[in-house]
Coordinates of C-alpha atoms in Angstrom, one line a residue:
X741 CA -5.2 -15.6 -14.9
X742 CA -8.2 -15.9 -17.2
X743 CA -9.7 -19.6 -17.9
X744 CA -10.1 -20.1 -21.6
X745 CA -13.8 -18.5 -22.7
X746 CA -15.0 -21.4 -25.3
X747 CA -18.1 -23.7 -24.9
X748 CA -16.6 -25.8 -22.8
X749 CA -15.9 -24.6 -19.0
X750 CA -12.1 -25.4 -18.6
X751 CA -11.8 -27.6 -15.8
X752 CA -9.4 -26.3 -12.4
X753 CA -7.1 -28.7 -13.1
X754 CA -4.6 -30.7 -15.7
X755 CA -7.0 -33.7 -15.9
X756 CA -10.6 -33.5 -15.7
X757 CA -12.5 -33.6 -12.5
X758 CA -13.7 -37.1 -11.5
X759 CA -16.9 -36.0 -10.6
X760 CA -19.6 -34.3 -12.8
X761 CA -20.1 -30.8 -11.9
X762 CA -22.8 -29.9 -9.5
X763 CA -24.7 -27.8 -12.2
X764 CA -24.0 -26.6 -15.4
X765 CA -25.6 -24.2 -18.0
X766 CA -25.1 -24.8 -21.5
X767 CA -25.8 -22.6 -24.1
X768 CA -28.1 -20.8 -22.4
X769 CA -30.0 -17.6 -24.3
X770 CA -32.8 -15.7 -23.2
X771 CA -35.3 -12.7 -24.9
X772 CA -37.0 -10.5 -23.7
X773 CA -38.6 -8.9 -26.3
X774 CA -36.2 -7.1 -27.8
X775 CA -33.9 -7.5 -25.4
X776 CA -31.4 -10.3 -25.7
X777 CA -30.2 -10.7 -22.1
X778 CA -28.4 -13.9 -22.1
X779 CA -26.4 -15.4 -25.5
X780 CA -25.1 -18.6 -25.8
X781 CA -24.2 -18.8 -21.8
X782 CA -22.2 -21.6 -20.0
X783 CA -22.1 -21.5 -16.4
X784 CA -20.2 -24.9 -15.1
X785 CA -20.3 -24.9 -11.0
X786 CA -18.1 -27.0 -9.1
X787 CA -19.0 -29.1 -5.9
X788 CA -17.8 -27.2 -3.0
X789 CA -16.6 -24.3 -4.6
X790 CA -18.1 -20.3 -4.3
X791 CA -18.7 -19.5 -7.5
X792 CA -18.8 -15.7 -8.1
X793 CA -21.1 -14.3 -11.1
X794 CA -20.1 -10.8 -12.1
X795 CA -20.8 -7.8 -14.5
X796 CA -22.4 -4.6 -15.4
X797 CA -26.0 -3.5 -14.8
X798 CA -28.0 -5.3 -17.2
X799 CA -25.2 -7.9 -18.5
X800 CA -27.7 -10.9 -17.6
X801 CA -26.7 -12.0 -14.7
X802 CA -29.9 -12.5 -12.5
X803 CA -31.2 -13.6 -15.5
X804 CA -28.7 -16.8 -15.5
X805 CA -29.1 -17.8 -12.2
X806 CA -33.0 -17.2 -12.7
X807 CA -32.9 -19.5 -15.0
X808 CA -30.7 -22.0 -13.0
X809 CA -33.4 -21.7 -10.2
X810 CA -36.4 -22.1 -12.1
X811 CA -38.1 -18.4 -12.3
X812 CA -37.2 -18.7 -16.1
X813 CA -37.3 -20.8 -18.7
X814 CA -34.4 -20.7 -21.5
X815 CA -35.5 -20.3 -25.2
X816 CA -32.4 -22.2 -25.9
X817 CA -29.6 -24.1 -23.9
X818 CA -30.1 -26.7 -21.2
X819 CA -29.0 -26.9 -17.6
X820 CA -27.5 -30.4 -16.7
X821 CA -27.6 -31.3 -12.9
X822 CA -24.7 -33.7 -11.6
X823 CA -24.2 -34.2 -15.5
X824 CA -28.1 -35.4 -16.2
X825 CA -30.1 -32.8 -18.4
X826 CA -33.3 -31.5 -16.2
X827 CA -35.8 -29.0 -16.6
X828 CA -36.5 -26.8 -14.2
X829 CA -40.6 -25.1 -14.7
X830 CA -40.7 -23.5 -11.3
X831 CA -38.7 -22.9 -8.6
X832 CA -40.2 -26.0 -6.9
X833 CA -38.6 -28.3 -9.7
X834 CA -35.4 -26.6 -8.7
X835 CA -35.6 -27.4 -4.7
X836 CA -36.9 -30.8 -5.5
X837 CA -33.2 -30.8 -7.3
X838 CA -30.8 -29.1 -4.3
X839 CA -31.0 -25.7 -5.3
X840 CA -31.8 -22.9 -3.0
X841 CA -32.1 -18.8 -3.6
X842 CA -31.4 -16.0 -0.8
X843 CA -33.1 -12.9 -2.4
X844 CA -31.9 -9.5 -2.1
X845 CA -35.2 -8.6 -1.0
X846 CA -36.3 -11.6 1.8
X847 CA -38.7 -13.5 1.7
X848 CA -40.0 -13.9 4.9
X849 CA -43.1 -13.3 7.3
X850 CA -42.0 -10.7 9.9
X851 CA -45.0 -12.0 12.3
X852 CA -44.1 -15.9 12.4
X853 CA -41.3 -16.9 14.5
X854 CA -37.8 -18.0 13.0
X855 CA -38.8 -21.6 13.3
X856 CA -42.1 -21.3 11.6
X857 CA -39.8 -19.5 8.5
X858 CA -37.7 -22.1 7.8
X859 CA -40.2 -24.7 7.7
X860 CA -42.7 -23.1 6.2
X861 CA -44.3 -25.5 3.3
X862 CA -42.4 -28.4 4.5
X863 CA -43.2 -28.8 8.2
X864 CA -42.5 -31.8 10.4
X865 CA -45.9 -33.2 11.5
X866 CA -47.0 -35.5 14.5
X867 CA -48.9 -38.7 13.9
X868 CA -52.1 -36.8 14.1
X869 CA -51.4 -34.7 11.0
X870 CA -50.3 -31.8 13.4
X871 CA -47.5 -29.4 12.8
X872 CA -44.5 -30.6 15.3
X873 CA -43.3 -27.7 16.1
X874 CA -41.1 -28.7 19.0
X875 CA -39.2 -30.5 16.3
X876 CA -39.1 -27.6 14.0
X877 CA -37.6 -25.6 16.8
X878 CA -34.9 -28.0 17.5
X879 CA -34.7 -28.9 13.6
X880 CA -33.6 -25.2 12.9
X881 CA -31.7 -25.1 16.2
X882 CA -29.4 -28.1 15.1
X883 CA -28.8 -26.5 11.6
X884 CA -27.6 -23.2 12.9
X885 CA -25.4 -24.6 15.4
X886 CA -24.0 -27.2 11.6
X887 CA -23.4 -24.2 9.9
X888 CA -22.2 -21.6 12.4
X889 CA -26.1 -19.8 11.8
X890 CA -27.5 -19.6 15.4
X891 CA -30.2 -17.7 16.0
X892 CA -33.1 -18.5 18.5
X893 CA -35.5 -20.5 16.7
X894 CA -38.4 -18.8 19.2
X895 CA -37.4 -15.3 17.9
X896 CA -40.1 -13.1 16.1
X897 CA -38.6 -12.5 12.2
X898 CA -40.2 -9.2 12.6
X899 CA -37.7 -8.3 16.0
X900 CA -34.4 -9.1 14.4
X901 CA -31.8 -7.0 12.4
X902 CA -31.3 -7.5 8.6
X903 CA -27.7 -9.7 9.3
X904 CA -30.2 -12.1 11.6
X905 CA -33.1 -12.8 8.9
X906 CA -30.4 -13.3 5.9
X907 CA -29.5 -15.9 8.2
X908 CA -33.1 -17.2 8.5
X909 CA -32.9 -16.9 4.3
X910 CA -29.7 -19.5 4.2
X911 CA -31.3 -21.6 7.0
X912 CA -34.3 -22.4 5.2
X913 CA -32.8 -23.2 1.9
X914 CA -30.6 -25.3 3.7
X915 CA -33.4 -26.9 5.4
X916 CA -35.0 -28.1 1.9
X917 CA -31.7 -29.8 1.4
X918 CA -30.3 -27.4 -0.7
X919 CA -26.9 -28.2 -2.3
X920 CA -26.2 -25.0 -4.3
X921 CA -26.7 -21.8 -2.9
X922 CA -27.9 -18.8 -5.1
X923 CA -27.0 -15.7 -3.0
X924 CA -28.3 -12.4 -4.6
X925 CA -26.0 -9.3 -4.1
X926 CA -26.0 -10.8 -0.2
X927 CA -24.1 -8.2 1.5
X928 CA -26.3 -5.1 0.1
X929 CA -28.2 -4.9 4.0
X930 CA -24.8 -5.7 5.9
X931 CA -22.3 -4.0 7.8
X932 CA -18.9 -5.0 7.5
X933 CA -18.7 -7.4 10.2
X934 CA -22.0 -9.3 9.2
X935 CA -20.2 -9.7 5.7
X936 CA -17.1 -11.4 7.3
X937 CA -19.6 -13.4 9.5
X938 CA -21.4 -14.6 6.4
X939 CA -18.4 -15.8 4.5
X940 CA -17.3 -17.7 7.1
X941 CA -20.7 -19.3 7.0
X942 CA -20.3 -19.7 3.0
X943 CA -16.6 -21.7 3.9
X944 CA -18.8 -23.9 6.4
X945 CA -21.0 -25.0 3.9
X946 CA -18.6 -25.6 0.5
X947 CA -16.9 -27.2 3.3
X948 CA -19.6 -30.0 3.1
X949 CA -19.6 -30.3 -0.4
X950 CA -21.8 -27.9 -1.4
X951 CA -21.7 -24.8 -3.6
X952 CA -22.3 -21.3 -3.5
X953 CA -23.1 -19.0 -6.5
X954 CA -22.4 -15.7 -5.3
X955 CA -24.3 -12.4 -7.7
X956 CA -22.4 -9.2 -6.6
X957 CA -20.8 -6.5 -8.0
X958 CA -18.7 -5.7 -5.2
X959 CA -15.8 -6.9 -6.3
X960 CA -13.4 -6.5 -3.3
X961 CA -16.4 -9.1 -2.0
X962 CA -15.1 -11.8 -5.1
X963 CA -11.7 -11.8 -4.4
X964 CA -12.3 -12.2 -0.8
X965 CA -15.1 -14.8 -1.0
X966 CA -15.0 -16.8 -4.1
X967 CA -13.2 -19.5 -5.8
X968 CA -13.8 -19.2 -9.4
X969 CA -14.9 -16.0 -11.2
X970 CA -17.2 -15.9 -14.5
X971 CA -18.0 -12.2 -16.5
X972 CA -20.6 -11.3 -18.1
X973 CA -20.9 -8.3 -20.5
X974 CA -24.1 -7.2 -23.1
X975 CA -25.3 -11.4 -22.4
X976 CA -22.2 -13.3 -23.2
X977 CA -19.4 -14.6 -21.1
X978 CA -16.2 -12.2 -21.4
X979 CA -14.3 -14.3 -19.0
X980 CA -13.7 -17.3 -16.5
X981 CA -10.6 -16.4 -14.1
X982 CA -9.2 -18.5 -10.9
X983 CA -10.3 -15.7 -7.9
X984 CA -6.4 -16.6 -6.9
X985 CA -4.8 -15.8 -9.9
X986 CA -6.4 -12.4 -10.9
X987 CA -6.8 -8.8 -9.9
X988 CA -10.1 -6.3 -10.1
X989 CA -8.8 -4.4 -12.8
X990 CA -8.5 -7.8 -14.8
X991 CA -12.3 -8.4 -13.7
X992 CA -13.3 -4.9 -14.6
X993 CA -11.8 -5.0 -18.0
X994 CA -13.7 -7.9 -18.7
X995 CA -16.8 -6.4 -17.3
X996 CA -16.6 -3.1 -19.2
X997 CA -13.8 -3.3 -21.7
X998 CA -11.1 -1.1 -20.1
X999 CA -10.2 0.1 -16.6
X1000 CA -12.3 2.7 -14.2
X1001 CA -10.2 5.7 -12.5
X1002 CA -10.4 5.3 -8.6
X1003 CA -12.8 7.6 -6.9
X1004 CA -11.7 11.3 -7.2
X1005 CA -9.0 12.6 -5.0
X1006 CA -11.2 14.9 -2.9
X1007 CA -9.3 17.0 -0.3
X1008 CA -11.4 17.0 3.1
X1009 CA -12.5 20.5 3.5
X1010 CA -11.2 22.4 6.3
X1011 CA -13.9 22.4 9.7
X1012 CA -14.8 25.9 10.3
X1013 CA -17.5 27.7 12.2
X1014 CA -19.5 28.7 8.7
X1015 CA -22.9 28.2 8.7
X1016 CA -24.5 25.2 7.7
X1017 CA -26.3 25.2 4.4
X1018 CA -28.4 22.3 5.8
X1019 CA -28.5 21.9 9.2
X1020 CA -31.0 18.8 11.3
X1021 CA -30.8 20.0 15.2
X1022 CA -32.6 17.6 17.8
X1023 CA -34.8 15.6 15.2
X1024 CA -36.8 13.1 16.6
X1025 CA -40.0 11.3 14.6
X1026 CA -42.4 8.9 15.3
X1027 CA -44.9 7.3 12.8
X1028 CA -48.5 7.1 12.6
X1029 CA -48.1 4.2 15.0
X1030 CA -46.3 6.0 17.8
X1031 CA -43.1 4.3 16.4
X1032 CA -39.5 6.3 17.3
X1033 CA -37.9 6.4 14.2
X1034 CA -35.5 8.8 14.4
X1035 CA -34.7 9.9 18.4
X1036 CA -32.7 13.4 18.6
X1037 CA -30.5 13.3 15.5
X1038 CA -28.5 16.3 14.9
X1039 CA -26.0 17.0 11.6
X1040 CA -24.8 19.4 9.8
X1041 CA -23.6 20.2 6.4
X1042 CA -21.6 23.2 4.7
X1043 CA -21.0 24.3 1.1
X1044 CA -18.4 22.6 -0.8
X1045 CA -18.8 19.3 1.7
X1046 CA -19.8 16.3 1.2
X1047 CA -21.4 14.7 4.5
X1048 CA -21.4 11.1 4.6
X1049 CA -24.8 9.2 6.6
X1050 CA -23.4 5.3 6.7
X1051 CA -26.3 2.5 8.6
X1052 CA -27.8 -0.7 7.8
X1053 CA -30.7 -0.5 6.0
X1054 CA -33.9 0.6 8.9
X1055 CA -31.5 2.4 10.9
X1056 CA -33.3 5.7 10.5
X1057 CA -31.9 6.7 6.7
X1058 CA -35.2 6.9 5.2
X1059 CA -37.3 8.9 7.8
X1060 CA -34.4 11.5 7.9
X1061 CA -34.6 11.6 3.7
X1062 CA -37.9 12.1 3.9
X1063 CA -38.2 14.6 6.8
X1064 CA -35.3 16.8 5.1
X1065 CA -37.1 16.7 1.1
X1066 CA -41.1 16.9 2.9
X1067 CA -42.2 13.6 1.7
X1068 CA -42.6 12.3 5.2
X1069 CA -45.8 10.8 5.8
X1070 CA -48.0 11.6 8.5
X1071 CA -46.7 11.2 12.2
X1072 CA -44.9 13.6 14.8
X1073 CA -42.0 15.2 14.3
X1074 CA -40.0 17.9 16.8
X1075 CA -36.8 19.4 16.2
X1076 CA -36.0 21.6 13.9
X1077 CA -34.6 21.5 10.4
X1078 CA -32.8 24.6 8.7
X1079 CA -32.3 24.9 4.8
X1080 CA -30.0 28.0 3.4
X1081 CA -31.0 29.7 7.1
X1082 CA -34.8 29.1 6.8
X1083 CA -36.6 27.0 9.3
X1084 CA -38.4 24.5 7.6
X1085 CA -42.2 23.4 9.3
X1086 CA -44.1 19.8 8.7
X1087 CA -46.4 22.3 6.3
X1088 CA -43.8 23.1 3.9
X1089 CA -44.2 21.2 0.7
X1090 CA -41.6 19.8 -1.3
X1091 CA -42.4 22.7 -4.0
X1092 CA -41.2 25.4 -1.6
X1093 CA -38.4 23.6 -0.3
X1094 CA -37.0 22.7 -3.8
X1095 CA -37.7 26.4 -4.7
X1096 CA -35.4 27.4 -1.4
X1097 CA -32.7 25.6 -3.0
X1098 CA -33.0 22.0 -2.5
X1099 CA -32.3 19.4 -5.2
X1100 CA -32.9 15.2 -4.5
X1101 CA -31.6 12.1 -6.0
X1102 CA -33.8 9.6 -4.1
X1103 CA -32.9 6.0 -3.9
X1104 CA -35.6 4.5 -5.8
X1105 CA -35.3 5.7 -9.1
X1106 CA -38.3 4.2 -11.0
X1107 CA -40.9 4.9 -7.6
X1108 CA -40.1 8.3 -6.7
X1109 CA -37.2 10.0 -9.5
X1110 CA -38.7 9.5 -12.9
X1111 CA -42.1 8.7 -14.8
X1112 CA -40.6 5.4 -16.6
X1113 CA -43.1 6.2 -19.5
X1114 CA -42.5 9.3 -20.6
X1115 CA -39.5 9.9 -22.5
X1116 CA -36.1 11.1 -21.6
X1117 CA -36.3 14.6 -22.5
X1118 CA -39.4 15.3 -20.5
X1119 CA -38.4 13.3 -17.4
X1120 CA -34.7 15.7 -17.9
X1121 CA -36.8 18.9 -17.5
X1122 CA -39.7 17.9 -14.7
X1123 CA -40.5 20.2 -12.2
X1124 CA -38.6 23.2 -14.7
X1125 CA -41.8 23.1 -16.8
X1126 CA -42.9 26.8 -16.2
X1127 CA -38.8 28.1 -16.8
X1128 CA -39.6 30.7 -19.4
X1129 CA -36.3 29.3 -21.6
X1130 CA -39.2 26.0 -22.4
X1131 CA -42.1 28.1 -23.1
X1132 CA -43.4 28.4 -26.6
X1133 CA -46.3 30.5 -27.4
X1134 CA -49.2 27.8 -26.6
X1135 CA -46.9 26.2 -23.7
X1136 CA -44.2 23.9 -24.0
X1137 CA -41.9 23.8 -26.8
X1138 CA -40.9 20.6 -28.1
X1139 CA -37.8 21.8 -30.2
X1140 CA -36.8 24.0 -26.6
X1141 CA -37.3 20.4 -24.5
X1142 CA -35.2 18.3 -26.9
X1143 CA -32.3 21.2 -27.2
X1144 CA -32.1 21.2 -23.1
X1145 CA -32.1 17.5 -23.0
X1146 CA -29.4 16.9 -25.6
X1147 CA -27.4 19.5 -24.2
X1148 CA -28.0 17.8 -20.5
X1149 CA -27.3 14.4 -22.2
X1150 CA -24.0 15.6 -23.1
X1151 CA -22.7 17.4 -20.1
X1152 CA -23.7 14.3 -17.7
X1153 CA -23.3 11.3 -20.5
X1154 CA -26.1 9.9 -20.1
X1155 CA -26.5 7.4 -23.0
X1156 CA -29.8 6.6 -24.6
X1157 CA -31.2 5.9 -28.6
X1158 CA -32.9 9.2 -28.5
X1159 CA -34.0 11.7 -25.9
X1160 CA -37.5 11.0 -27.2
X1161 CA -36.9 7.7 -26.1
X1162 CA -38.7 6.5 -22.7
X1163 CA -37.0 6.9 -19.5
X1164 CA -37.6 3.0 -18.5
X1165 CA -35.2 2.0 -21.8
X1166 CA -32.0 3.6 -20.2
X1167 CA -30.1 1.2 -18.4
X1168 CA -29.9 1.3 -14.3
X1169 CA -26.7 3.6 -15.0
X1170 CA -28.2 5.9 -17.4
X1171 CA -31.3 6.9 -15.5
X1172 CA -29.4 7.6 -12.4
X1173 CA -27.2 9.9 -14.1
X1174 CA -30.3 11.2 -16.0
X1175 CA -31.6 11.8 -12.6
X1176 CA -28.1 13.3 -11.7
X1177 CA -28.2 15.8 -15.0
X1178 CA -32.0 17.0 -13.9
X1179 CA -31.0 17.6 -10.1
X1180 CA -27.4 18.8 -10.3
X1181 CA -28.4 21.3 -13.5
X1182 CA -30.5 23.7 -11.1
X1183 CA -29.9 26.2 -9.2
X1184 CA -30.2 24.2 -5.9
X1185 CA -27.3 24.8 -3.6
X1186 CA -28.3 21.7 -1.3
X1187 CA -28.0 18.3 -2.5
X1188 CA -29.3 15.4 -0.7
X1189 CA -28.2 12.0 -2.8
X1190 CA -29.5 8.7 -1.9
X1191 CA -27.4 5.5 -2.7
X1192 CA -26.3 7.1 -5.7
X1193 CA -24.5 4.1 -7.2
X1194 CA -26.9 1.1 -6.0
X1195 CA -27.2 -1.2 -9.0
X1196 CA -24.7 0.6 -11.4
X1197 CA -21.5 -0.4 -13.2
X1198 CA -18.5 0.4 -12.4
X1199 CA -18.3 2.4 -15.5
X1200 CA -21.0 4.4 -14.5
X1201 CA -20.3 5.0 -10.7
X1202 CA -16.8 6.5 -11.7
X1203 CA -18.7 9.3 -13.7
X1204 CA -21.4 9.5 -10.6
X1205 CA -18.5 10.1 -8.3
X1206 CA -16.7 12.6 -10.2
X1207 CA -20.1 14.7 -10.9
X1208 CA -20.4 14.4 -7.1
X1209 CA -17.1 15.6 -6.4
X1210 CA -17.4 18.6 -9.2
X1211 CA -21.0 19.9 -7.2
X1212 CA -19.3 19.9 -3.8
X1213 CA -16.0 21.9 -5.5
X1214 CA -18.0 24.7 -7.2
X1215 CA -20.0 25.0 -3.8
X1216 CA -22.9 22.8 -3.0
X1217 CA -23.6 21.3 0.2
X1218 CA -24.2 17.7 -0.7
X1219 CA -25.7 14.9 2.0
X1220 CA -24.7 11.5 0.7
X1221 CA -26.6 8.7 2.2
X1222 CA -25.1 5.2 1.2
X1223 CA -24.7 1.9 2.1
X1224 CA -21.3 1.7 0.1
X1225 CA -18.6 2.1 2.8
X1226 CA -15.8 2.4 -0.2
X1227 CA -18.2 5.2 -1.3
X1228 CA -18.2 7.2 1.7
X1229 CA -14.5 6.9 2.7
X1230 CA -13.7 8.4 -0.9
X1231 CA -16.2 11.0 -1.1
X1232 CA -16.9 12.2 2.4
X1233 CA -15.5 14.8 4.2
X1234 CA -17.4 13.8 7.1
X1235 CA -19.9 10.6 8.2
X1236 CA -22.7 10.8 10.1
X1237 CA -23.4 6.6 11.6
X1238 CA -26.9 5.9 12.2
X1239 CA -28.5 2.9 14.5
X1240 CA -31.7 2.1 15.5
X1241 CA -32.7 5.7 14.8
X1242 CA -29.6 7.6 16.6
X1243 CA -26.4 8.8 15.6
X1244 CA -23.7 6.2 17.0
X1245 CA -20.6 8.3 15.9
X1246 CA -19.6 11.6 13.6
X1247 CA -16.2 10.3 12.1
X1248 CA -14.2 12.8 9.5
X1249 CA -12.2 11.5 7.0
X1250 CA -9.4 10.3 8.1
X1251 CA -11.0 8.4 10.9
X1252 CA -14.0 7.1 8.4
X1253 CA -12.1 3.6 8.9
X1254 CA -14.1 0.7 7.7
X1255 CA -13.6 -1.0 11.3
X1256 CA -15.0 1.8 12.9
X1257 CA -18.0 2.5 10.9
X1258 CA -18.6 -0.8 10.4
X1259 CA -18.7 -0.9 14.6
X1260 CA -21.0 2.4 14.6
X1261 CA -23.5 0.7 12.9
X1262 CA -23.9 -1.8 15.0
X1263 CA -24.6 0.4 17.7
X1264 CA -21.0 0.4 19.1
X1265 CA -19.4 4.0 20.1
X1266 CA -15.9 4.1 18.5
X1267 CA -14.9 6.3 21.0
X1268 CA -15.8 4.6 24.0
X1269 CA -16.2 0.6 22.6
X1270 CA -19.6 0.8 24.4
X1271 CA -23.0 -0.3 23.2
X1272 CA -25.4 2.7 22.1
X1273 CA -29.0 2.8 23.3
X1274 CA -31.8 1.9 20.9
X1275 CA -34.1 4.6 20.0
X1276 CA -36.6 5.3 23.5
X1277 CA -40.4 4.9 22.8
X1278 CA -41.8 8.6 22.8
X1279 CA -43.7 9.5 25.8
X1280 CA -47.8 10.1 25.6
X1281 CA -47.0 13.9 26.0
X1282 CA -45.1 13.9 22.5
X1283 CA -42.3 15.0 24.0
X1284 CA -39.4 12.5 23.1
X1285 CA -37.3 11.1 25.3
X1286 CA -34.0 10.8 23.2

């Protein structure tokens, strides 16, 4: 059931609460430039409640909680603490207030200890002036064991997995005293089981009193986690809902204005002995730094499949990527990789493998998939730019460029002012299917698709998936690397799990169960319940030792 959307946050019950809310926006807009990314916003949060903040790519909602924490200033509005007006001008105001921030990106030192993390800035010191860090040991120690967030205060950031340093995150705004929680898309770098474990840890701390303002746009994540539910679309609140008294279609219609079609119905494609359009045998790598990334990892993909790869983020995802499309940086590599039945070396450049018959939708759009500058049309025909269709008589033709990237922006519906307009004015949905329209276009009968969806809305990843699912019918061989289990399980015929730089399990579809991926990328065989063994440092022969 939707709470009424007018100026003034409906309290949760009859009568009005007897306390103050913990914080509250008012009224809050914000420009940027042109862009009007927050209008007239309230945000009321409620002591001890998680309180989830939801919407479409570019609806303003980072910019809110920015604003609640201090890394922007309103041009209009005010944010009221425990009912009392303050004004945040740094994200030091906002600490000194009770307000904490876990990043999607931490925001840690790998090389200091766990310890040294949490109490960095605000260290407990001996009568001498130095650093106690016996007491900041058993400081962080006693916290974890409060909150249900152990982890060895003694511990090297640097050696723990992803789930481990979000706790070091939550730990060390908690340490400052922190009374509202700002968690940024939090489960993005967990596996299933990490998520669970970190909503428990969310229940321990509203528990005490405290809030929680949850940013994600997972939404099976809101109505498992939160309390109360505010929308955002184009800047402005589209509705406030009771997390136990609505649905995610109700959410989605008030994030996009109508409901999305479920994933497309893809019937797994029969296993056969066909050859592999892309096939990895044996692959292991090592960095410039003798590092095992990757130890002996073997997969296989055929036309008209989509193949799944499913791991937490440093399990091995990026060095495969990049050993597969020849961006991989200097190291040592053995094993063999086969594209359309042709061996590929370390020498073959990314020019030669694309003209093979590989196409790539990498994960970071604005770094490696477009020039954000120049403008639509010319990032929708890169790399085509000697296709004899574009050529005028003194080179490119302008009026050939525009036709082929209206006619792209059609097909793929990718939305934008003009395709004259730059690249870096779509929105985080339009530029990945941009990229999409550029890649899927060609004559490239291998796909390899990195987190295809990261960051869009759900209006946009249900045309994403149902491109996806229209390459992989008329024949392509696609490799789908995502962090979105959901994803996988609807589009994959088969998933590859990695670990630590190893395959853990090959599931098909219908044994892609979220319990057992979610155990495979821990390390666990599904098969056998037994731990797999991390990635073995290569020998100084060069020879690996998978």
């Amino acid at each position: 059931m939707p709470i009424p959307a007018s100026n003034t946050p409906a309290p949760d019950t009859a009568e009005a609460a007897p306390e103050p809310y913990a914080a509250e926006l008012v009224g809050i807009t914000k420009r940027f430039g042109a862009v009007l990314a927050n209008d007239g916003v309230d945000l009321a949060i409620a002591p001890g409640e998680v309180h989830a903040v939801v919407g479409e790519n570019g609806a303003g909602k980072t910019t809110l909680v920015s604003i609640l924490y201090g890394l922007h200033r309103p041009d209009a509005g005010h944010v009221l603490r425990r009912g009392v007006r303050v004004r945040f001008r740094s994200p030091a105001d906002a600490i000194a207030h009770g307000l904490g921030m876990v990043h999607q990106r931490f925001r840690l030192f790998p090389g200091l200890t766990v310890a040294e993390n949490v109490v960095i800035g605000a260290e407990p010191v001996r009568r001498t002036g130095a650093i106690d860090r016996a007491a900041a040991r058993r400081a962080v120690a006693e916290l974890g064991e409060r909150y249900g967030l152990q982890v060895d205060p003694a511990a090297r950031v640097g050696d723990l997995p992803v789930g481990v340093r979000q706790r070091v995150e939550i730990l060390k705004a908690l340490y400052r005293g922190a009374e509202i929680l700002i968690l940024d898309e939090p489960t993005a770098v967990l596996t299933p089981g990490e998520a669970e474990r970190l909503f428990s840890v969310l229940r321990t701390v509203t528990a005490t009193g405290a809030s929680v303002v949850l940013v994600t746009h997972r939404l099976a994540e809101v109505l498992a986690a939160s309390d109360r539910v505010t929308v955002l679309r184009q800047g402005r609140v589209t509705g406030r809902f009771r997390t136990a008294e609505t649905t995610a279609d109700e959410l989605v219609r008030a994030m996009i204005g109508r409901t999305v079609a479920a994933a497309p119905a893809r019937h797994a494609r029969p296993a056969d002995a066909g050859p592999y359009a892309l096939e990895v045998r044996d692959l292991t790598v090592r960095d410039p730094d003798g590092v095992v990334r990757l130890a002996g990892v073997s997969l296989g993909v055929r036309p008209g499949e989509i193949v799944g790869v499913a791991g937490v983020a440093g399990s091995g995802q990026r060095e495969l990527v990049d050993q597969i499309t020849g961006l991989a940086a200097a190291g040592h590599r053995s094993g063999t990789i086969r594209l359309l039945g042709t061996e590929l070396t370390e020498a073959d450049t990314v020019r030669r493998r694309r003209a093979l018959g590989l196409a790539y939708v990498p994960e970071d759009r604005h770094g490696r998939a477009v020039a954000p500058a120049m403008s639509l049309a010319e990032n929708l025909v890169m790399g085509d730019q000697r296709a004899r269709a574009l050529r005028g008589r003194f080179g490119l033709s302008a009026a050939a460029v525009r036709a082929r990237a209206r006619a792209l922006a059609e097909r793929f519906g990718v939305r934008a002012a003009s395709v004259d307009a730059p690249v870096a004015t779509l929105s985080g949905g339009n530029m990945q299917k941009a990229v999409l329209a550029r890649e899927l276009s060609r004559d490239a009968r291998v796909v390899v698709v990195e987190e295809p969806t990261q960051g869009v809305d759900v209006g946009a990843q249900e045309r994403i998936h149902a491109l996806l699912a229209e390459a992989a019918g008329a024949g392509r061989a696609i490799l789908l690397v995502s962090s979105e289990l959901g994803e996988l399980r609807a589009l994959a015929d088969r998933v590859y799990v990695l670990y630590a730089g190893r395959i853990t399990a090959e599931l098909a579809r219908e044994q892609a169960t979220e319990d057992r991926i979610g155990a495979a990328m821990t390390g666990t065989d599904p098969a056998t319940g037994r731990a797999a063994e991390p990635a073995a440092p290569i020998t100084g022969d060069g020879e690996g030792t998978p």
